[in-house]
Short mmCIF file of C-alpha atoms in Angstrom, two decimals:
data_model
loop_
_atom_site.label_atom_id
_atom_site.label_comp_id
_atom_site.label_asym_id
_atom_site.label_seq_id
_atom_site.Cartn_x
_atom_site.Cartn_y
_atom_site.Cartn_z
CA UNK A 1 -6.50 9.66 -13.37
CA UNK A 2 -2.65 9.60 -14.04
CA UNK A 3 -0.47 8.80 -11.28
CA UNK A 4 3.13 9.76 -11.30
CA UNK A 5 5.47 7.80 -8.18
CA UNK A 6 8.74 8.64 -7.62
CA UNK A 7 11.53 6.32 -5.85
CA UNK A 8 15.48 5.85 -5.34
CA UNK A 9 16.01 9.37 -2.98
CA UNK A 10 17.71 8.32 0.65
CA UNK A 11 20.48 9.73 2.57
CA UNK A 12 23.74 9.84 1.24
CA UNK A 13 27.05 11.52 2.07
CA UNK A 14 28.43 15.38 0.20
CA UNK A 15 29.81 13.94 -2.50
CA UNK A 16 28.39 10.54 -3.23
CA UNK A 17 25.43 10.04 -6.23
CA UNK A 18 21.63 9.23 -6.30
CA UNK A 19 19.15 8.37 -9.18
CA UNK A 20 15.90 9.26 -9.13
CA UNK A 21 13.15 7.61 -11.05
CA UNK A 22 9.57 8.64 -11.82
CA UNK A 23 7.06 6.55 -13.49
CA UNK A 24 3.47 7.50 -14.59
CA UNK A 25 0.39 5.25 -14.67
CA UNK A 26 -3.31 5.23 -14.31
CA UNK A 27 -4.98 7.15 -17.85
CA UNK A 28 -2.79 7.37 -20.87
CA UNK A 29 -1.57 10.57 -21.90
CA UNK A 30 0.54 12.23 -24.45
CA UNK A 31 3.61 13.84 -22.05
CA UNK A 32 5.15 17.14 -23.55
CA UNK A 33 7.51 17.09 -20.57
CA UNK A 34 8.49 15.75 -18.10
CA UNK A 35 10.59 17.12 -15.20
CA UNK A 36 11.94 17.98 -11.27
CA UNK A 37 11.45 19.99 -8.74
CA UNK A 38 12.70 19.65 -5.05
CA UNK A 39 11.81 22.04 -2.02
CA UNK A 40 14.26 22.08 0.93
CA UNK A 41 12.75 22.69 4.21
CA UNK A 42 11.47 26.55 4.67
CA UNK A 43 11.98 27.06 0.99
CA UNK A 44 9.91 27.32 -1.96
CA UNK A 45 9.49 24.68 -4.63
CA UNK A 46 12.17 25.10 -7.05
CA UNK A 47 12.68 23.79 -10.33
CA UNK A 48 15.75 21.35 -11.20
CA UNK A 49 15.36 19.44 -14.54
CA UNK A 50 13.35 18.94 -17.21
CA UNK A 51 12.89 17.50 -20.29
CA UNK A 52 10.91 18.15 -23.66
CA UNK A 53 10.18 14.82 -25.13
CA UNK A 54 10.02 16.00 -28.84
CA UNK A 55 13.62 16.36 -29.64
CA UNK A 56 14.69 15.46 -26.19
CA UNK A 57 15.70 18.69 -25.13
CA UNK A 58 17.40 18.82 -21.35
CA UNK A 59 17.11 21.96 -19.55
CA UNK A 60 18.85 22.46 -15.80
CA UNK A 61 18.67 24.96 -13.05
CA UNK A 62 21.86 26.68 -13.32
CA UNK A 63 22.75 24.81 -9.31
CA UNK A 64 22.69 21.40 -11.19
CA UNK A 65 23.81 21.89 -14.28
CA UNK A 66 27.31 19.74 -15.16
CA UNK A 67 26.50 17.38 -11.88
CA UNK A 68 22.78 15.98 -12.95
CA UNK A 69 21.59 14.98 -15.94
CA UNK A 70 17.80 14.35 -16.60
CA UNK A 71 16.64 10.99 -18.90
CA UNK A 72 13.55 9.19 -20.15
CA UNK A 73 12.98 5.97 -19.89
CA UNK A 74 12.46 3.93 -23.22
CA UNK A 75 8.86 2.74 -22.20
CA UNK A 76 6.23 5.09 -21.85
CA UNK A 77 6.21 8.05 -19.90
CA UNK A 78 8.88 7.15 -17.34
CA UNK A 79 11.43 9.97 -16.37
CA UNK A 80 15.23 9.52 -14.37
CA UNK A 81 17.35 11.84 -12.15
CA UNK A 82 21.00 11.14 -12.15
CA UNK A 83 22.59 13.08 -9.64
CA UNK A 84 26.37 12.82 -9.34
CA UNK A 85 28.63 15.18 -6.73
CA UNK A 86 25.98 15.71 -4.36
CA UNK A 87 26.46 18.34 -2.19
CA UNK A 88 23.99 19.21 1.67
CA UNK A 89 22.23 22.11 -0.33
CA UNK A 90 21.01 19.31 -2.73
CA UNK A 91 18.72 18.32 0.29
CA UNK A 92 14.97 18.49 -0.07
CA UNK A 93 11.95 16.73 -1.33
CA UNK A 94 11.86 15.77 -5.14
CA UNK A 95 8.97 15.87 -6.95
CA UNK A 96 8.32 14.80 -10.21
CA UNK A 97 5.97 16.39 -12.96
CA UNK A 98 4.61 15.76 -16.28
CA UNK A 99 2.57 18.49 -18.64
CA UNK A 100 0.39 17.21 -22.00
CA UNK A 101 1.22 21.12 -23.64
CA UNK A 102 4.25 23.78 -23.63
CA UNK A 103 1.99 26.26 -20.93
CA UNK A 104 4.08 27.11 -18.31
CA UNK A 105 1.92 25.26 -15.37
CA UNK A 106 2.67 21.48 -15.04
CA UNK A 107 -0.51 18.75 -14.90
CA UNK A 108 0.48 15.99 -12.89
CA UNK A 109 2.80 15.78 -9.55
CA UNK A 110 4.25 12.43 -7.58
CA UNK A 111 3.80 12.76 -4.14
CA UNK A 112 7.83 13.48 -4.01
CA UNK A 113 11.16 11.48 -2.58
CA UNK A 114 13.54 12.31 0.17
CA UNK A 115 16.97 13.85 -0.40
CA UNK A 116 19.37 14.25 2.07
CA UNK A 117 22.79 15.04 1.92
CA UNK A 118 24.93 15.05 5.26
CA UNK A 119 28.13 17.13 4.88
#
């Protein structure tokens, strides 16, 4: 069984910055990518980051892109959020997820980390 366990969200002020970190354990597996997702309260999930690990290719919902930036860790499948200008509509839960192939569907979720940004 592979685990993934996010940590670092909290509550922060409009403006300030926040990094997220996800690390996978449990069964080995080969990670094609790894990304985020947050859902704010009443909303759908929505995707934020992600990252192909062959090549490592960074992709960003067009609401992030310029103020996050999505990393992986040198050691195995470990994944980081750095979120910079932080703004109250960045609020939600963030979940992170990892996929073995390029389908669309992810394999593995974290149980997800609070966001909150007061204005």
């Amino acid at each position: 069984q592979v685990q993934l366990v996010e940590s670092g969200g909290g509550l922060v002020q409009a403006g300030d910055s926040l990094r997220l970190s996800c690390a996978a354990s449990g069964r080995t597996f080969s990670a094609y990518a790894m990304a985020w997702f947050r859902q704010a309260p009443g909303k759908d999930r929505e995707f934020v980051a992600a990252m192909i690990w062959g090549g490592n290719t960074a992709r960003y919902a067009d609401s992030v892109e310029g103020r996050f930036t999505i990393s992986r860790g040198r050691a195995g499948n470990t994944v980081y959020l750095q979120m910079n200008s932080l703004k109250p509509e960045d609020t939600g839960v963030y979940y992170c997820a990892a996929k073995r192939s390029k389908t669309p569907e992810y394999d593995y979720w974290g149980q997800g980390t609070q966001v909150t940004v007061s204005s």
